[in-house]
Each structure stands twice: as C-alpha cells, then as structure tokens.
C-alpha cells in the first residue's frame, strides 16, 4: 500500500476494506481518503468529484458488506473524525464528561459529535453525565455517521431520538445545518438522501448518572444473551417486516421459525443465537455471506410469502464498461 500527497488529506492506495468492516470480508479500495475534520472532508469529497469519481462514505463498517475485488475510485473514511464535545467547546481537548460542572450538566445536556465519533464513545460520555436517551444503543458498534444515515437502534430506542440537528455536506458541495424537523427519519432510515453526514447536535434528558448506568447495564446484559455480540457480524441483516404482514414476527423470528439457523455457506453461518445475524466464523468470503443472505431471503419467501429487505448496506463492484463492438467486416470505418 502506498500513500499520496495529491489529495487534500491523508490518502492510502489499494487499502484493505475487509479490516474496516465488522464482518471482515471484502476487497480493496483504489483510494481510501482519511480527512481529519469537516473542512478536510468537504475538500476530499470535492477533490474526488473533480476527478470524476463518486466517493463512497465509510464509517465504522458495522452495517456494511463489501464485495470482493478492487473498488475503483475513492472511499472516504471517517475514522479520524471522532471528536465529541459540548456546544461552544470545540477547541477543547478530552471527553466532555470530565469537564461538565454540576449546574451546567443540568442546564445544557447536549453534545456535538463529528461523523466518526463511535457510538460506544457517545453512549459512554452521555451515560457518565447522567444524560439519558442514547443508552438504548449500548453495545451497538459503528459511528455516528452510519448510525444517523440508517437510524440505528432497536427495542430501547433509535439514534434519531436524540438528534436535534445535523450538519451535512450537500450535493452542491456546501456544508448545511438541518433541523430534525426537516429530516423526517424513519425506521432504519435517516432519510438523508444524497447528503453526507458531517456531524450532529444531540440532546438528552437529565437524570441521575447511576440510573442511566443501571439501564445501560441491563440492556447490555440482555443484548449479550440474545445476540452474538463478540463474533464477526454486521448486526441484523434484514429489516423487520411490517408487523401487519408478518403477524408481528421479527426477521430473526421468521428465519428461526423457517429453520434458517441451520444454514451455512463456507465459513459464513447463521447465528444459533439470533436468526437475523450471519457470522463469519473465520475465513468466510464476501461471496459466502452474500449467497447466504439470498438463501435466507429465498427460504423465508418460500415458506411465508414475505420478501425480507436487507438492512445492511452492500457495496457491489461497478459493472465493467461494455467493450466497444468489433467493426463488422466490410462495414464503413477506419481503413
Ligand atoms: N427471536 C426468535 N428467534 C431468533 C431471533 C429473535 O425467536 O432467532 C424473537 C425474540 O425472542 C423476540 C423477537 O424475535 O421475541 C425479536 O427479537 P429481538 O428482541 O432480538 O429484536 P429484533 O427485532 O430481532 C431489533 C433490532 C436490533 C436490536 C434489537 C434490540 C432490527 C432489524 N433489529 O432486533 O438491531 O439490537 O432490536 O434492541 O430492527 C441491528 O440493527 O443491526 C440490530 C441488531
């Protein structure tokens, strides 16, 4: 792998993508750009566009399955954009929990985070301060950017529950602030469209830190009981279907009821703990995982008539450009 200074930020050539996803499968990116702050992110994005490349955004890779092969063009990673701070304290170092005086804790329970801030770091910071609203995401991997783009969440709440406003890089290349009311997030869909999430202001409810911590501990215990938390996976593969169509059965329950937990492809297998998780038991390839996803979809469709929709994002290689047709003998053209 080599780097280049022609980009306006740190850049790696032929960067491994599998190590940057929690499923640990997939190929490489021709360019991996690593901006360190919102302005660098904007410049990297503009530089890629100026070269005719449509950049792909990569957060924590927790909800992403990358096909094998080499992805031409540029992937922008938010791994260096992890800052979390309080409104008005952007220049200060350190996590906010160390800095908040008791009165201020009650007066202004808000955090600002950049897109690469990890969800575990955000949950930790808010919980320590006794700020409630995000503890339901305890144990969820990934970053703010991916979490807001897909409205990560579950039984104990969704990330958008605490979002007050977002800063996005709009398709015209400008940074814009959008209020929550302008965004209309839905189930597992942040509804950002073509906008790239750069950062967000999160607002919480003030409680006793011990109470918030106790809830976070309880949720984490439950999560560890029913999900393969420590294994390589992409979290839930499918969205839960409309409960009216599935008689209230979640995707995991449907797969379980249909016998899907027995399915494997190579070293990819459906988790015996939770039917909506595929785990990479060691040497699974992207093809193993993607084929197993289709096996599960087919199985549930055959048995129930329901077509499950993927929650995970899948990066597929672009189709090779069609080769120009060979000129026919005798046809007019170059001599
Ligand atoms: N169930 C089964 N068998 C299974 C899996 C589940 O019978 O193999 C049953 C459970 O016993 C429960 C019901 O199905 O009665 C629902 O399962 P669970 O409580 O695990 O919730 P879920 O709907 O499958 C959602 C989110 C998860 C989140 C959990 C907990 C989706 C697609 N999934 O799962 O999010 O962690 O709630 O909050 O909305 C993710 O998005 O990646 C993810 C893991």
Tab-separated table of N, CA and C and ligand atoms in Angstrom, residues 63 136 140 150 152-156 187-188 223 226-227 234-240 250-253 256-257 261 271-277 311, ligand 1:
chain	number	residue	atom	x	y	z
A	63	UNK	N	-22.317	-1.988	9.487
A	63	UNK	CA	-23.581	-2.348	8.855
A	63	UNK	C	-23.377	-2.489	7.352
A	136	UNK	N	-29.983	3.170	25.116
A	136	UNK	CA	-30.562	2.009	24.444
A	136	UNK	C	-29.673	1.484	23.326
A	140	UNK	N	-23.981	-1.275	20.617
A	140	UNK	CA	-24.086	-1.170	19.152
A	140	UNK	C	-22.758	-0.613	18.635
A	150	UNK	N	-28.597	5.496	8.833
A	150	UNK	CA	-29.559	4.382	8.784
A	150	UNK	C	-30.494	4.355	9.991
A	152	UNK	N	-29.848	3.879	13.318
A	152	UNK	CA	-29.556	2.664	14.082
A	152	UNK	C	-30.387	2.646	15.356
A	153	UNK	N	-30.733	1.469	15.792
A	153	UNK	CA	-31.497	1.379	17.036
A	153	UNK	C	-32.098	0.024	17.236
A	154	UNK	N	-33.064	-0.032	18.098
A	154	UNK	CA	-33.691	-1.313	18.392
A	154	UNK	C	-34.785	-1.124	19.418
A	155	UNK	N	-34.969	-2.161	20.202
A	155	UNK	CA	-36.076	-2.217	21.153
A	155	UNK	C	-36.087	-1.048	22.134
A	156	UNK	N	-34.878	-0.520	22.466
A	156	UNK	CA	-34.806	0.513	23.505
A	156	UNK	C	-34.590	1.916	22.936
A	187	UNK	N	-37.990	4.266	10.230
A	187	UNK	CA	-37.406	3.029	10.756
A	187	UNK	C	-36.189	2.627	9.919
A	188	UNK	N	-35.043	2.575	10.549
A	188	UNK	CA	-33.759	2.199	9.919
A	188	UNK	C	-33.460	3.015	8.655
A	223	UNK	N	-28.697	-7.899	25.671
A	223	UNK	CA	-28.151	-7.978	24.312
A	223	UNK	C	-27.150	-9.140	24.187
A	226	UNK	N	-28.924	-12.516	23.828
A	226	UNK	CA	-29.669	-12.927	22.619
A	226	UNK	C	-28.938	-12.648	21.300
A	227	UNK	N	-27.795	-11.974	21.351
A	227	UNK	CA	-27.094	-11.670	20.090
A	227	UNK	C	-25.630	-12.127	20.179
A	234	UNK	N	-22.424	-8.323	10.898
A	234	UNK	CA	-22.826	-6.958	10.501
A	234	UNK	C	-24.088	-6.559	11.231
A	235	UNK	N	-24.325	-7.130	12.402
A	235	UNK	CA	-25.572	-6.852	13.110
A	235	UNK	C	-26.722	-7.517	12.367
A	236	UNK	N	-27.902	-6.962	12.497
A	236	UNK	CA	-29.053	-7.566	11.824
A	236	UNK	C	-28.919	-7.396	10.314
A	237	UNK	N	-29.157	-8.486	9.604
A	237	UNK	CA	-29.029	-8.467	8.139
A	237	UNK	C	-30.260	-7.836	7.488
A	238	UNK	N	-31.442	-8.206	7.995
A	238	UNK	CA	-32.688	-7.746	7.371
A	238	UNK	C	-33.428	-6.781	8.280
A	239	UNK	N	-34.200	-5.890	7.674
A	239	UNK	CA	-35.124	-5.063	8.448
A	239	UNK	C	-36.254	-5.952	8.943
A	240	UNK	N	-36.844	-5.581	10.041
A	240	UNK	CA	-38.053	-6.289	10.450
A	240	UNK	C	-39.179	-5.911	9.498
A	250	UNK	N	-40.588	-10.782	14.000
A	250	UNK	CA	-39.395	-10.067	13.530
A	250	UNK	C	-38.704	-10.916	12.464
A	251	UNK	N	-37.749	-10.309	11.760
A	251	UNK	CA	-36.996	-11.055	10.745
A	251	UNK	C	-36.276	-12.242	11.397
A	252	UNK	N	-35.693	-12.016	12.577
A	252	UNK	CA	-34.979	-13.096	13.266
A	252	UNK	C	-35.908	-14.250	13.615
A	253	UNK	N	-37.084	-13.924	14.075
A	253	UNK	CA	-38.059	-14.967	14.452
A	253	UNK	C	-38.533	-15.727	13.210
A	256	UNK	N	-35.820	-18.041	12.141
A	256	UNK	CA	-35.780	-19.128	13.119
A	256	UNK	C	-36.918	-20.117	12.849
A	257	UNK	N	-38.135	-19.606	12.721
A	257	UNK	CA	-39.301	-20.475	12.505
A	257	UNK	C	-39.185	-21.274	11.204
A	261	UNK	N	-31.696	-21.135	10.828
A	261	UNK	CA	-30.494	-21.127	11.672
A	261	UNK	C	-29.542	-22.278	11.335
A	271	UNK	N	-26.319	-17.299	12.863
A	271	UNK	CA	-26.030	-17.455	14.292
A	271	UNK	C	-27.086	-18.329	14.970
A	272	UNK	N	-26.648	-19.306	15.756
A	272	UNK	CA	-27.625	-20.108	16.508
A	272	UNK	C	-28.329	-19.273	17.581
A	273	UNK	N	-27.726	-18.131	17.945
A	273	UNK	CA	-28.339	-17.269	18.959
A	273	UNK	C	-29.471	-16.427	18.392
A	274	UNK	N	-29.283	-15.921	17.170
A	274	UNK	CA	-30.245	-14.975	16.595
A	274	UNK	C	-30.299	-15.156	15.081
A	275	UNK	N	-31.482	-15.484	14.563
A	275	UNK	CA	-31.614	-15.806	13.148
A	275	UNK	C	-31.315	-14.664	12.187
A	276	UNK	N	-31.319	-13.427	12.678
A	276	UNK	CA	-31.074	-12.298	11.771
A	276	UNK	C	-29.607	-11.892	11.751
A	277	UNK	N	-28.735	-12.716	12.313
A	277	UNK	CA	-27.295	-12.429	12.287
A	277	UNK	C	-26.580	-13.512	11.481
A	311	UNK	N	-31.250	-4.791	5.714
A	311	UNK	CA	-30.929	-3.585	6.487
A	311	UNK	C	-29.474	-3.192	6.217
B	1	LIG	N1	-36.438	-14.179	18.030
B	1	LIG	C1	-36.532	-15.553	17.840
B	1	LIG	N2	-35.504	-16.197	17.229
B	1	LIG	C2	-34.418	-15.534	16.776
B	1	LIG	C3	-34.320	-14.136	16.938
B	1	LIG	C4	-35.356	-13.480	17.567
B	1	LIG	O1	-37.496	-16.190	18.237
B	1	LIG	O2	-33.522	-16.197	16.207
B	1	LIG	C5	-37.522	-13.485	18.700
B	1	LIG	C6	-37.084	-12.908	20.035
B	1	LIG	O3	-37.200	-13.851	21.063
B	1	LIG	C7	-38.024	-11.742	20.205
B	1	LIG	C8	-38.255	-11.264	18.777
B	1	LIG	O4	-37.894	-12.348	17.926
B	1	LIG	O5	-39.239	-12.161	20.743
B	1	LIG	C9	-37.471	-10.018	18.418
B	1	LIG	O6	-36.073	-10.264	18.589
B	1	LIG	P1	-35.087	-9.180	19.250
B	1	LIG	O7	-35.642	-8.729	20.551
B	1	LIG	O8	-33.731	-9.783	19.221
B	1	LIG	O9	-35.184	-7.917	18.323
B	1	LIG	P2	-35.016	-7.758	16.773
B	1	LIG	O10	-36.260	-7.114	16.291
B	1	LIG	O11	-34.583	-9.015	16.109
B	1	LIG	C10	-34.041	-5.336	16.910
B	1	LIG	C11	-33.014	-4.624	16.053
B	1	LIG	C12	-31.622	-4.921	16.576
B	1	LIG	C13	-31.533	-4.513	18.048
B	1	LIG	C14	-32.585	-5.308	18.821
B	1	LIG	C15	-32.614	-4.999	20.318
B	1	LIG	C16	-33.846	-4.572	13.727
B	1	LIG	C17	-33.778	-5.206	12.392
B	1	LIG	N3	-33.099	-5.140	14.670
B	1	LIG	O12	-33.807	-6.726	16.710
B	1	LIG	O13	-30.732	-4.132	15.828
B	1	LIG	O14	-30.243	-4.780	18.555
B	1	LIG	O15	-33.884	-4.990	18.284
B	1	LIG	O16	-32.809	-3.663	20.550
B	1	LIG	O17	-34.564	-3.581	13.897
B	1	LIG	C18	-29.211	-4.029	14.007
B	1	LIG	O18	-29.928	-3.111	13.612
B	1	LIG	O19	-28.183	-4.378	13.422
B	1	LIG	C19	-29.634	-4.720	15.207
B	1	LIG	C20	-29.004	-5.778	15.651
